mmCIF file of C-alpha atoms in Angstrom:
data_model
loop_
_atom_site.group_PDB
_atom_site.id
_atom_site.type_symbol
_atom_site.label_atom_id
_atom_site.label_comp_id
_atom_site.label_asym_id
_atom_site.label_seq_id
_atom_site.Cartn_x
_atom_site.Cartn_y
_atom_site.Cartn_z
ATOM 1 C CA UNK A 1 -3.209 -45.307 15.047
ATOM 2 C CA UNK A 2 0.434 -44.222 15.234
ATOM 3 C CA UNK A 3 0.607 -43.716 11.495
ATOM 4 C CA UNK A 4 -2.583 -41.701 11.651
ATOM 5 C CA UNK A 5 -1.185 -39.454 14.372
ATOM 6 C CA UNK A 6 2.027 -39.001 12.381
ATOM 7 C CA UNK A 7 0.058 -37.982 9.316
ATOM 8 C CA UNK A 8 -2.025 -35.618 11.420
ATOM 9 C CA UNK A 9 1.124 -34.150 12.943
ATOM 10 C CA UNK A 10 2.664 -33.672 9.521
ATOM 11 C CA UNK A 11 -0.495 -31.918 8.376
ATOM 12 C CA UNK A 12 -0.411 -29.627 11.408
ATOM 13 C CA UNK A 13 3.264 -28.837 10.769
ATOM 14 C CA UNK A 14 2.494 -28.013 7.144
ATOM 15 C CA UNK A 15 -0.425 -25.788 8.144
ATOM 16 C CA UNK A 16 1.598 -24.019 10.827
ATOM 17 C CA UNK A 17 4.367 -23.372 8.320
ATOM 18 C CA UNK A 18 1.920 -21.391 6.219
ATOM 19 C CA UNK A 19 0.830 -19.224 9.142
ATOM 20 C CA UNK A 20 2.536 -15.830 9.443
ATOM 21 C CA UNK A 21 5.215 -15.643 12.100
ATOM 22 C CA UNK A 22 5.109 -13.276 15.047
ATOM 23 C CA UNK A 23 7.902 -11.274 13.390
ATOM 24 C CA UNK A 24 5.828 -10.816 10.233
ATOM 25 C CA UNK A 25 2.811 -9.771 12.309
ATOM 26 C CA UNK A 26 4.852 -7.279 14.289
ATOM 27 C CA UNK A 27 6.658 -5.818 11.278
ATOM 28 C CA UNK A 28 3.473 -5.464 9.227
ATOM 29 C CA UNK A 29 1.734 -3.651 12.094
ATOM 30 C CA UNK A 30 4.789 -1.446 12.608
ATOM 31 C CA UNK A 31 4.983 -0.719 8.875
ATOM 32 C CA UNK A 32 1.324 0.282 8.782
ATOM 33 C CA UNK A 33 1.571 2.421 11.902
ATOM 34 C CA UNK A 34 4.698 4.190 10.656
ATOM 35 C CA UNK A 35 3.264 4.928 7.198
ATOM 36 C CA UNK A 36 -0.003 6.166 8.689
ATOM 37 C CA UNK A 37 1.788 8.325 11.244
ATOM 38 C CA UNK A 38 4.123 9.909 8.683
ATOM 39 C CA UNK A 39 1.289 10.560 6.246
ATOM 40 C CA UNK A 40 -0.722 12.403 8.889
ATOM 41 C CA UNK A 41 2.273 14.565 9.783
ATOM 42 C CA UNK A 42 3.016 15.445 6.150
ATOM 43 C CA UNK A 43 -0.649 16.154 5.407
ATOM 44 C CA UNK A 44 -0.837 18.315 8.516
ATOM 45 C CA UNK A 45 2.089 20.372 7.241
ATOM 46 C CA UNK A 46 0.522 20.742 3.795
ATOM 47 C CA UNK A 47 -2.990 21.580 4.957
ATOM 48 C CA UNK A 48 -2.189 23.567 8.097
ATOM 49 C CA UNK A 49 1.257 25.100 7.692
ATOM 50 C CA UNK A 50 1.118 25.775 3.940
ATOM 51 C CA UNK A 51 -2.708 26.035 3.962
ATOM 52 C CA UNK A 52 -3.149 23.927 0.844
ATOM 53 C CA UNK A 53 -6.820 24.514 -0.021
ATOM 54 C CA UNK A 54 -7.974 21.037 -1.037
ATOM 55 C CA UNK A 55 -7.530 17.699 0.754
ATOM 56 C CA UNK A 56 -9.591 16.194 -2.074
ATOM 57 C CA UNK A 57 -6.934 17.117 -4.653
ATOM 58 C CA UNK A 58 -4.306 15.723 -2.296
ATOM 59 C CA UNK A 59 -6.210 12.439 -2.294
ATOM 60 C CA UNK A 60 -6.352 12.509 -6.094
ATOM 61 C CA UNK A 61 -2.568 12.865 -6.164
ATOM 62 C CA UNK A 62 -2.197 9.860 -3.876
ATOM 63 C CA UNK A 63 -4.449 7.735 -6.084
ATOM 64 C CA UNK A 64 -2.632 8.885 -9.229
ATOM 65 C CA UNK A 65 0.749 7.905 -7.768
ATOM 66 C CA UNK A 66 -0.676 4.517 -6.748
ATOM 67 C CA UNK A 67 -1.902 3.897 -10.291
ATOM 68 C CA UNK A 68 1.423 4.931 -11.846
ATOM 69 C CA UNK A 69 3.584 2.861 -9.494
ATOM 70 C CA UNK A 70 1.513 -0.295 -9.924
ATOM 71 C CA UNK A 71 1.108 0.088 -13.687
ATOM 72 C CA UNK A 72 4.819 0.693 -14.309
ATOM 73 C CA UNK A 73 5.666 -2.240 -12.031
ATOM 74 C CA UNK A 74 3.272 -4.446 -14.001
ATOM 75 C CA UNK A 75 4.783 -3.357 -17.321
ATOM 76 C CA UNK A 76 8.257 -4.232 -16.031
ATOM 77 C CA UNK A 77 6.954 -7.593 -14.739
ATOM 78 C CA UNK A 78 7.845 -6.723 -11.150
ATOM 79 C CA UNK A 79 4.298 -7.521 -10.038
ATOM 80 C CA UNK A 80 1.287 -9.148 -11.649
ATOM 81 C CA UNK A 81 -2.425 -8.488 -11.610
ATOM 82 C CA UNK A 82 -5.109 -9.240 -14.218
ATOM 83 C CA UNK A 83 -5.723 -6.940 -17.172
ATOM 84 C CA UNK A 84 -8.931 -4.949 -17.246
ATOM 85 C CA UNK A 85 -12.072 -6.559 -18.606
ATOM 86 C CA UNK A 86 -15.800 -6.037 -18.141
ATOM 87 C CA UNK A 87 -15.872 -8.458 -15.201
ATOM 88 C CA UNK A 88 -13.387 -6.456 -13.121
ATOM 89 C CA UNK A 89 -16.044 -4.162 -11.531
ATOM 90 C CA UNK A 90 -18.052 -7.226 -10.480
ATOM 91 C CA UNK A 91 -14.970 -8.887 -9.031
ATOM 92 C CA UNK A 92 -13.992 -5.704 -7.229
ATOM 93 C CA UNK A 93 -17.464 -5.326 -5.753
ATOM 94 C CA UNK A 94 -17.221 -8.905 -4.573
ATOM 95 C CA UNK A 95 -13.927 -8.091 -2.899
ATOM 96 C CA UNK A 96 -15.589 -5.419 -0.781
ATOM 97 C CA UNK A 97 -18.018 -7.694 0.943
ATOM 98 C CA UNK A 98 -17.795 -6.799 4.593
ATOM 99 C CA UNK A 99 -16.961 -10.245 5.924
ATOM 100 C CA UNK A 100 -14.233 -10.846 3.341
ATOM 101 C CA UNK A 101 -12.564 -7.433 3.241
ATOM 102 C CA UNK A 102 -9.233 -8.381 4.770
ATOM 103 C CA UNK A 103 -9.106 -11.807 3.111
ATOM 104 C CA UNK A 104 -9.733 -10.370 -0.328
ATOM 105 C CA UNK A 105 -6.160 -9.532 -1.217
ATOM 106 C CA UNK A 106 -4.681 -13.042 -0.631
ATOM 107 C CA UNK A 107 -5.646 -16.170 -2.293
ATOM 108 C CA UNK A 108 -7.968 -17.515 0.424
ATOM 109 C CA UNK A 109 -10.347 -20.311 -0.638
ATOM 110 C CA UNK A 110 -13.468 -18.318 0.238
ATOM 111 C CA UNK A 111 -14.114 -16.676 -3.124
ATOM 112 C CA UNK A 112 -12.561 -17.173 -6.543
ATOM 113 C CA UNK A 113 -13.096 -13.517 -7.566
ATOM 114 C CA UNK A 114 -11.002 -12.274 -4.673
ATOM 115 C CA UNK A 115 -8.248 -14.747 -5.496
ATOM 116 C CA UNK A 116 -8.142 -13.640 -9.134
ATOM 117 C CA UNK A 117 -7.540 -9.955 -8.404
ATOM 118 C CA UNK A 118 -4.794 -10.342 -5.795
ATOM 119 C CA UNK A 119 -3.557 -7.578 -3.543
ATOM 120 C CA UNK A 120 -2.036 -5.475 -6.339
ATOM 121 C CA UNK A 121 -5.157 -5.791 -8.462
ATOM 122 C CA UNK A 122 -7.313 -4.602 -5.571
ATOM 123 C CA UNK A 123 -5.061 -1.589 -5.014
ATOM 124 C CA UNK A 124 -4.827 -0.710 -8.708
ATOM 125 C CA UNK A 125 -8.486 -1.015 -9.666
ATOM 126 C CA UNK A 126 -9.666 0.589 -6.441
ATOM 127 C CA UNK A 127 -7.579 3.648 -7.294
ATOM 128 C CA UNK A 128 -8.723 3.606 -10.933
ATOM 129 C CA UNK A 129 -12.409 3.498 -10.087
ATOM 130 C CA UNK A 130 -12.135 6.048 -7.273
ATOM 131 C CA UNK A 131 -10.025 8.684 -9.001
ATOM 132 C CA UNK A 132 -12.617 9.447 -11.711
ATOM 133 C CA UNK A 133 -15.585 10.357 -9.447
ATOM 134 C CA UNK A 134 -13.239 12.139 -7.039
ATOM 135 C CA UNK A 135 -11.876 14.222 -9.902
ATOM 136 C CA UNK A 136 -15.417 15.077 -11.009
ATOM 137 C CA UNK A 137 -16.289 16.142 -7.457
ATOM 138 C CA UNK A 138 -13.187 18.320 -7.215
ATOM 139 C CA UNK A 139 -14.070 20.066 -10.483
ATOM 140 C CA UNK A 140 -17.721 20.616 -9.542
ATOM 141 C CA UNK A 141 -16.880 22.004 -6.094
ATOM 142 C CA UNK A 142 -14.080 24.257 -7.333
ATOM 143 C CA UNK A 143 -11.400 22.400 -5.356
ATOM 144 C CA UNK A 144 -9.338 21.641 -8.450
ATOM 145 C CA UNK A 145 -9.349 25.303 -9.517
ATOM 146 C CA UNK A 146 -8.277 26.443 -6.041
ATOM 147 C CA UNK A 147 -5.499 23.848 -6.000
ATOM 148 C CA UNK A 148 -4.148 24.839 -9.416
ATOM 149 C CA UNK A 149 -4.175 28.513 -8.426
ATOM 150 C CA UNK A 150 -2.370 27.840 -5.154
ATOM 151 C CA UNK A 151 0.563 30.220 -4.736
ATOM 152 C CA UNK A 152 3.091 27.699 -3.375
ATOM 153 C CA UNK A 153 3.654 25.610 -6.502
ATOM 154 C CA UNK A 154 6.983 27.364 -7.058
ATOM 155 C CA UNK A 155 8.110 26.479 -3.540
ATOM 156 C CA UNK A 156 10.457 23.485 -3.854
ATOM 157 C CA UNK A 157 9.943 22.414 -0.236
ATOM 158 C CA UNK A 158 6.170 22.396 -0.684
ATOM 159 C CA UNK A 159 6.450 20.346 -3.878
ATOM 160 C CA UNK A 160 8.689 17.801 -2.158
ATOM 161 C CA UNK A 161 6.215 17.414 0.689
ATOM 162 C CA UNK A 162 3.280 17.158 -1.730
ATOM 163 C CA UNK A 163 5.006 14.355 -3.651
ATOM 164 C CA UNK A 164 5.991 12.692 -0.386
ATOM 165 C CA UNK A 165 2.353 12.737 0.704
ATOM 166 C CA UNK A 166 1.316 11.116 -2.576
ATOM 167 C CA UNK A 167 3.909 8.362 -2.182
ATOM 168 C CA UNK A 168 3.020 7.800 1.468
ATOM 169 C CA UNK A 169 -0.614 7.467 0.422
ATOM 170 C CA UNK A 170 0.357 4.495 -1.738
ATOM 171 C CA UNK A 171 2.438 2.990 1.062
ATOM 172 C CA UNK A 172 -0.427 3.417 3.500
ATOM 173 C CA UNK A 173 -2.857 1.506 1.292
ATOM 174 C CA UNK A 174 -0.335 -1.283 0.761
ATOM 175 C CA UNK A 175 0.635 -1.477 4.432
ATOM 176 C CA UNK A 176 -3.046 -1.609 5.419
ATOM 177 C CA UNK A 177 -3.479 -4.738 3.304
ATOM 178 C CA UNK A 178 -0.368 -6.349 4.766
ATOM 179 C CA UNK A 179 -1.334 -5.565 8.347
ATOM 180 C CA UNK A 180 -4.875 -6.885 7.851
ATOM 181 C CA UNK A 181 -3.536 -10.092 6.302
ATOM 182 C CA UNK A 182 -0.803 -10.889 8.813
ATOM 183 C CA UNK A 183 -2.858 -9.822 11.832
ATOM 184 C CA UNK A 184 -6.556 -8.976 11.520
ATOM 185 C CA UNK A 185 -8.786 -6.116 10.468
ATOM 186 C CA UNK A 186 -9.359 -5.330 14.148
ATOM 187 C CA UNK A 187 -5.613 -5.097 14.818
ATOM 188 C CA UNK A 188 -5.266 -2.697 11.891
ATOM 189 C CA UNK A 189 -8.059 -0.557 13.317
ATOM 190 C CA UNK A 190 -6.463 -0.516 16.762
ATOM 191 C CA UNK A 191 -3.034 0.409 15.375
ATOM 192 C CA UNK A 192 -4.736 3.224 13.472
ATOM 193 C CA UNK A 193 -6.435 4.405 16.646
ATOM 194 C CA UNK A 194 -3.134 4.422 18.532
ATOM 195 C CA UNK A 195 -1.591 6.395 15.672
ATOM 196 C CA UNK A 196 -4.404 8.924 15.777
ATOM 197 C CA UNK A 197 -3.989 9.466 19.505
ATOM 198 C CA UNK A 198 -0.207 9.770 19.112
ATOM 199 C CA UNK A 199 -0.700 12.421 16.457
ATOM 200 C CA UNK A 200 -3.195 14.173 18.706
ATOM 201 C CA UNK A 201 -0.654 14.265 21.551
ATOM 202 C CA UNK A 202 1.948 15.734 19.216
ATOM 203 C CA UNK A 203 -0.636 18.206 17.934
ATOM 204 C CA UNK A 204 -1.108 19.470 21.484
ATOM 205 C CA UNK A 205 2.520 20.533 21.542
ATOM 206 C CA UNK A 206 3.128 21.643 17.962
ATOM 207 C CA UNK A 207 0.960 23.199 15.283
ATOM 208 C CA UNK A 208 -1.079 25.424 17.580
ATOM 209 C CA UNK A 209 -4.446 24.182 16.244
ATOM 210 C CA UNK A 210 -5.483 22.037 19.222
ATOM 211 C CA UNK A 211 -8.196 23.434 21.486
ATOM 212 C CA UNK A 212 -7.950 21.833 24.926
ATOM 213 C CA UNK A 213 -11.024 20.575 26.755
ATOM 214 C CA UNK A 214 -11.259 18.167 29.673
ATOM 215 C CA UNK A 215 -13.730 15.858 27.916
ATOM 216 C CA UNK A 216 -11.601 15.655 24.790
ATOM 217 C CA UNK A 217 -8.403 15.029 26.733
ATOM 218 C CA UNK A 218 -10.009 12.272 28.846
ATOM 219 C CA UNK A 219 -11.415 10.649 25.692
ATOM 220 C CA UNK A 220 -7.996 10.596 24.053
ATOM 221 C CA UNK A 221 -6.459 8.895 27.067
ATOM 222 C CA UNK A 222 -9.241 6.286 27.244
ATOM 223 C CA UNK A 223 -8.755 5.532 23.529
ATOM 224 C CA UNK A 224 -5.006 5.133 23.959
ATOM 225 C CA UNK A 225 -5.399 2.914 27.022
ATOM 226 C CA UNK A 226 -7.909 0.674 25.247
ATOM 227 C CA UNK A 227 -5.659 0.289 22.203
ATOM 228 C CA UNK A 228 -2.627 -0.564 24.299
ATOM 229 C CA UNK A 229 -4.657 -3.048 26.356
ATOM 230 C CA UNK A 230 -5.876 -4.828 23.246
ATOM 231 C CA UNK A 231 -2.357 -4.951 21.800
ATOM 232 C CA UNK A 232 -1.057 -6.483 25.014
ATOM 233 C CA UNK A 233 -3.811 -9.119 25.131
ATOM 234 C CA UNK A 234 -3.317 -9.994 21.460
ATOM 235 C CA UNK A 235 0.449 -10.385 21.848
ATOM 236 C CA UNK A 236 -0.010 -12.411 25.036
ATOM 237 C CA UNK A 237 -2.425 -14.793 23.312
ATOM 238 C CA UNK A 238 0.014 -15.291 20.432
ATOM 239 C CA UNK A 239 2.824 -16.178 22.801
ATOM 240 C CA UNK A 240 0.798 -18.930 24.482
ATOM 241 C CA UNK A 241 1.359 -22.291 22.723
ATOM 242 C CA UNK A 242 -1.791 -23.973 21.520
ATOM 243 C CA UNK A 243 -2.426 -27.402 23.024
ATOM 244 C CA UNK A 244 -3.030 -30.187 20.469
ATOM 245 C CA UNK A 245 -6.410 -31.873 20.652
ATOM 246 C CA UNK A 246 -6.369 -35.625 21.332
ATOM 247 C CA UNK A 247 -9.174 -37.118 19.292
ATOM 248 C CA UNK A 248 -9.241 -40.245 21.462
ATOM 249 C CA UNK A 249 -10.501 -38.154 24.392
ATOM 250 C CA UNK A 250 -13.351 -36.612 22.407
ATOM 251 C CA UNK A 251 -16.723 -38.262 23.143
ATOM 252 C CA UNK A 252 -18.323 -40.136 20.276
ATOM 253 C CA UNK A 253 -21.427 -37.948 20.297
ATOM 254 C CA UNK A 254 -19.274 -34.837 19.678
ATOM 255 C CA UNK A 255 -17.355 -36.390 16.803
ATOM 256 C CA UNK A 256 -20.584 -36.626 14.807
#
């Protein structure tokens, strides 16, 4: 019995060692929130201050930068993901199953397709498959023509911010995967909601494009309060040590 408990304890220690630490959870959430917050601010400057005509073309730039960064990193053996073959679309579709979406980028035992692609493969092939239809849409709607004829392309400050937005788009996608893995998809959604409200508060003071209404203001405060409450409850539950279960005290009929 003692040997069995020791083996069980060793197994629990090994399993707990593989779990992400509270520091990793906190840093991944902070990384995601920071990237998301900065991207919104930069996009706001591009679309509102400079009046860049096409958010669709801005999204294309973000996907293009994601593809370039990941492909160059793969060529230099910094990262690894599988080469393209005819089964990649099937594997990618399998990744996007609703119940597996945040497990898909790490080698969880639930599905061998999701394990094969890995987090970098998901990012790369997502961007590859999305950029083509998005580019077609931008051409058909005239967005691409308006973007190419935009009169600020000789403005160095605008170009820097455009490139920064493209790079932050890549960081946001990567940080979303990390935050969902180390925490949960719900935590990622809540952090995003808190970011959105924070940006809204800043937008009330700067930018001049916020139209105040009592209903809208009350809704923003309720959203912020709910997000903070969830964050507090989640952190509090993580700080509480889990009590080990003594199998000797479990009734025989429950052991099966």
